[in-house]
């Protein structure tokens, strides 16, 4: 995840090496953004929690998905993208399943 205001990445706090998929496997990514707090899980393991210290920086904007940092030909596929606004539960639903 990237903070475009400060031009720096957000630190992932829990490596997921025990659940790294094989090449061509699907990776399930879940992101929960509520107010100034963003949490993320990869394949059911929570890997990131971040809080914006300055609420004035929180603005509505687009959601982007991308692939980069490789010089050769590559292909990326996305499937089953679901977006829920104002979820009733304050939890990552894939964690602990």
PDB file of N, CA, C and O in Angstrom, residues 71-97:
ATOM      1  N   UNK A  71      10.779  -5.700 -15.040  1.00  0.00           N
ATOM      2  CA  UNK A  71      11.140  -5.168 -16.354  1.00  0.00           C
ATOM      3  C   UNK A  71      10.665  -6.024 -17.510  1.00  0.00           C
ATOM      4  O   UNK A  71      10.508  -5.551 -18.615  1.00  0.00           O
ATOM      5  N   UNK A  72      10.429  -7.313 -17.286  1.00  0.00           N
ATOM      6  CA  UNK A  72      10.019  -8.199 -18.366  1.00  0.00           C
ATOM      7  C   UNK A  72       8.510  -8.231 -18.546  1.00  0.00           C
ATOM      8  O   UNK A  72       7.758  -7.614 -17.792  1.00  0.00           O
ATOM      9  N   UNK A  73       8.050  -8.965 -19.552  1.00  0.00           N
ATOM     10  CA  UNK A  73       6.609  -9.097 -19.764  1.00  0.00           C
ATOM     11  C   UNK A  73       5.949  -9.781 -18.563  1.00  0.00           C
ATOM     12  O   UNK A  73       6.541 -10.662 -17.944  1.00  0.00           O
ATOM     13  N   UNK A  74       4.764  -9.357 -18.253  1.00  0.00           N
ATOM     14  CA  UNK A  74       4.037  -9.951 -17.138  1.00  0.00           C
ATOM     15  C   UNK A  74       2.545  -9.773 -17.332  1.00  0.00           C
ATOM     16  O   UNK A  74       2.102  -8.966 -18.136  1.00  0.00           O
ATOM     17  N   UNK A  75       1.803 -10.537 -16.582  1.00  0.00           N
ATOM     18  CA  UNK A  75       0.354 -10.464 -16.645  1.00  0.00           C
ATOM     19  C   UNK A  75      -0.173 -10.533 -15.220  1.00  0.00           C
ATOM     20  O   UNK A  75       0.338 -11.278 -14.393  1.00  0.00           O
ATOM     21  N   UNK A  76      -1.164  -9.736 -14.932  1.00  0.00           N
ATOM     22  CA  UNK A  76      -1.808  -9.783 -13.622  1.00  0.00           C
ATOM     23  C   UNK A  76      -3.312  -9.878 -13.847  1.00  0.00           C
ATOM     24  O   UNK A  76      -3.849  -9.270 -14.770  1.00  0.00           O
ATOM     25  N   UNK A  77      -3.961 -10.695 -13.045  1.00  0.00           N
ATOM     26  CA  UNK A  77      -5.401 -10.890 -13.170  1.00  0.00           C
ATOM     27  C   UNK A  77      -6.054 -10.578 -11.827  1.00  0.00           C
ATOM     28  O   UNK A  77      -5.507 -10.902 -10.776  1.00  0.00           O
ATOM     29  N   UNK A  78      -7.202  -9.973 -11.876  1.00  0.00           N
ATOM     30  CA  UNK A  78      -7.996  -9.700 -10.677  1.00  0.00           C
ATOM     31  C   UNK A  78      -9.342 -10.359 -10.881  1.00  0.00           C
ATOM     32  O   UNK A  78      -9.885 -10.374 -11.984  1.00  0.00           O
ATOM     33  N   UNK A  79      -9.908 -10.899  -9.818  1.00  0.00           N
ATOM     34  CA  UNK A  79     -11.226 -11.516  -9.933  1.00  0.00           C
ATOM     35  C   UNK A  79     -11.978 -11.329  -8.623  1.00  0.00           C
ATOM     36  O   UNK A  79     -11.379 -11.105  -7.566  1.00  0.00           O
ATOM     37  N   UNK A  80     -13.278 -11.429  -8.721  1.00  0.00           N
ATOM     38  CA  UNK A  80     -14.156 -11.410  -7.552  1.00  0.00           C
ATOM     39  C   UNK A  80     -13.906 -10.212  -6.636  1.00  0.00           C
ATOM     40  O   UNK A  80     -13.880 -10.340  -5.410  1.00  0.00           O
ATOM     41  N   UNK A  81     -13.724  -9.034  -7.219  1.00  0.00           N
ATOM     42  CA  UNK A  81     -13.536  -7.826  -6.415  1.00  0.00           C
ATOM     43  C   UNK A  81     -14.885  -7.406  -5.853  1.00  0.00           C
ATOM     44  O   UNK A  81     -15.857  -7.265  -6.580  1.00  0.00           O
ATOM     45  N   UNK A  82     -14.934  -7.248  -4.545  1.00  0.00           N
ATOM     46  CA  UNK A  82     -16.149  -6.808  -3.864  1.00  0.00           C
ATOM     47  C   UNK A  82     -15.820  -5.565  -3.052  1.00  0.00           C
ATOM     48  O   UNK A  82     -14.799  -5.520  -2.376  1.00  0.00           O
ATOM     49  N   UNK A  83     -16.699  -4.584  -3.118  1.00  0.00           N
ATOM     50  CA  UNK A  83     -16.531  -3.366  -2.336  1.00  0.00           C
ATOM     51  C   UNK A  83     -17.784  -3.176  -1.504  1.00  0.00           C
ATOM     52  O   UNK A  83     -18.894  -3.190  -2.027  1.00  0.00           O
ATOM     53  N   UNK A  84     -17.589  -3.009  -0.211  1.00  0.00           N
ATOM     54  CA  UNK A  84     -18.708  -2.766   0.700  1.00  0.00           C
ATOM     55  C   UNK A  84     -18.452  -1.441   1.407  1.00  0.00           C
ATOM     56  O   UNK A  84     -17.392  -1.247   2.009  1.00  0.00           O
ATOM     57  N   UNK A  85     -19.393  -0.531   1.322  1.00  0.00           N
ATOM     58  CA  UNK A  85     -19.250   0.733   2.025  1.00  0.00           C
ATOM     59  C   UNK A  85     -19.904   0.630   3.396  1.00  0.00           C
ATOM     60  O   UNK A  85     -20.958   0.013   3.542  1.00  0.00           O
ATOM     61  N   UNK A  86     -19.245   1.183   4.370  1.00  0.00           N
ATOM     62  CA  UNK A  86     -19.728   1.190   5.750  1.00  0.00           C
ATOM     63  C   UNK A  86     -20.106  -0.208   6.245  1.00  0.00           C
ATOM     64  O   UNK A  86     -21.251  -0.464   6.596  1.00  0.00           O
ATOM     65  N   UNK A  87     -19.133  -1.140   6.271  1.00  0.00           N
ATOM     66  CA  UNK A  87     -19.437  -2.496   6.764  1.00  0.00           C
ATOM     67  C   UNK A  87     -19.885  -2.452   8.216  1.00  0.00           C
ATOM     68  O   UNK A  87     -19.426  -1.618   9.002  1.00  0.00           O
ATOM     69  N   UNK A  88     -20.784  -3.351   8.564  1.00  0.00           N
ATOM     70  CA  UNK A  88     -21.311  -3.356   9.936  1.00  0.00           C
ATOM     71  C   UNK A  88     -20.314  -3.913  10.944  1.00  0.00           C
ATOM     72  O   UNK A  88     -20.357  -3.573  12.114  1.00  0.00           O
ATOM     73  N   UNK A  89     -19.420  -4.796  10.501  1.00  0.00           N
ATOM     74  CA  UNK A  89     -18.441  -5.393  11.405  1.00  0.00           C
ATOM     75  C   UNK A  89     -17.099  -4.682  11.302  1.00  0.00           C
ATOM     76  O   UNK A  89     -16.616  -4.412  10.211  1.00  0.00           O
ATOM     77  N   UNK A  90     -16.490  -4.420  12.454  1.00  0.00           N
ATOM     78  CA  UNK A  90     -15.165  -3.812  12.514  1.00  0.00           C
ATOM     79  C   UNK A  90     -14.129  -4.921  12.647  1.00  0.00           C
ATOM     80  O   UNK A  90     -13.469  -5.063  13.675  1.00  0.00           O
ATOM     81  N   UNK A  91     -14.049  -5.772  11.603  1.00  0.00           N
ATOM     82  CA  UNK A  91     -13.085  -6.878  11.646  1.00  0.00           C
ATOM     83  C   UNK A  91     -12.741  -7.308  10.223  1.00  0.00           C
ATOM     84  O   UNK A  91     -13.525  -7.096   9.298  1.00  0.00           O
ATOM     85  N   UNK A  92     -11.583  -7.908  10.085  1.00  0.00           N
ATOM     86  CA  UNK A  92     -11.180  -8.522   8.821  1.00  0.00           C
ATOM     87  C   UNK A  92     -11.840  -9.894   8.782  1.00  0.00           C
ATOM     88  O   UNK A  92     -11.534 -10.768   9.602  1.00  0.00           O
ATOM     89  N   UNK A  93     -12.757 -10.104   7.854  1.00  0.00           N
ATOM     90  CA  UNK A  93     -13.570 -11.318   7.868  1.00  0.00           C
ATOM     91  C   UNK A  93     -12.820 -12.568   7.451  1.00  0.00           C
ATOM     92  O   UNK A  93     -13.232 -13.672   7.773  1.00  0.00           O
ATOM     93  N   UNK A  94     -11.680 -12.405   6.747  1.00  0.00           N
ATOM     94  CA  UNK A  94     -10.933 -13.594   6.319  1.00  0.00           C
ATOM     95  C   UNK A  94      -9.924 -14.077   7.362  1.00  0.00           C
ATOM     96  O   UNK A  94      -9.407 -15.183   7.249  1.00  0.00           O
ATOM     97  N   UNK A  95      -9.634 -13.260   8.379  1.00  0.00           N
ATOM     98  CA  UNK A  95      -8.638 -13.619   9.392  1.00  0.00           C
ATOM     99  C   UNK A  95      -9.257 -14.586  10.390  1.00  0.00           C
ATOM    100  O   UNK A  95     -10.361 -14.372  10.884  1.00  0.00           O
ATOM    101  N   UNK A  96      -8.550 -15.667  10.653  1.00  0.00           N
ATOM    102  CA  UNK A  96      -9.007 -16.640  11.637  1.00  0.00           C
ATOM    103  C   UNK A  96      -9.986 -17.658  11.103  1.00  0.00           C
ATOM    104  O   UNK A  96     -10.578 -18.405  11.843  1.00  0.00           O
ATOM    105  N   UNK A  97     -10.127 -17.716   9.809  1.00  0.00           N
ATOM    106  CA  UNK A  97     -11.020 -18.715   9.218  1.00  0.00           C
ATOM    107  C   UNK A  97     -10.327 -20.024   9.085  1.00  0.00           C
ATOM    108  O   UNK A  97      -9.199 -20.187   8.911  1.00  0.00           O
TER     109      UNK A  97
END
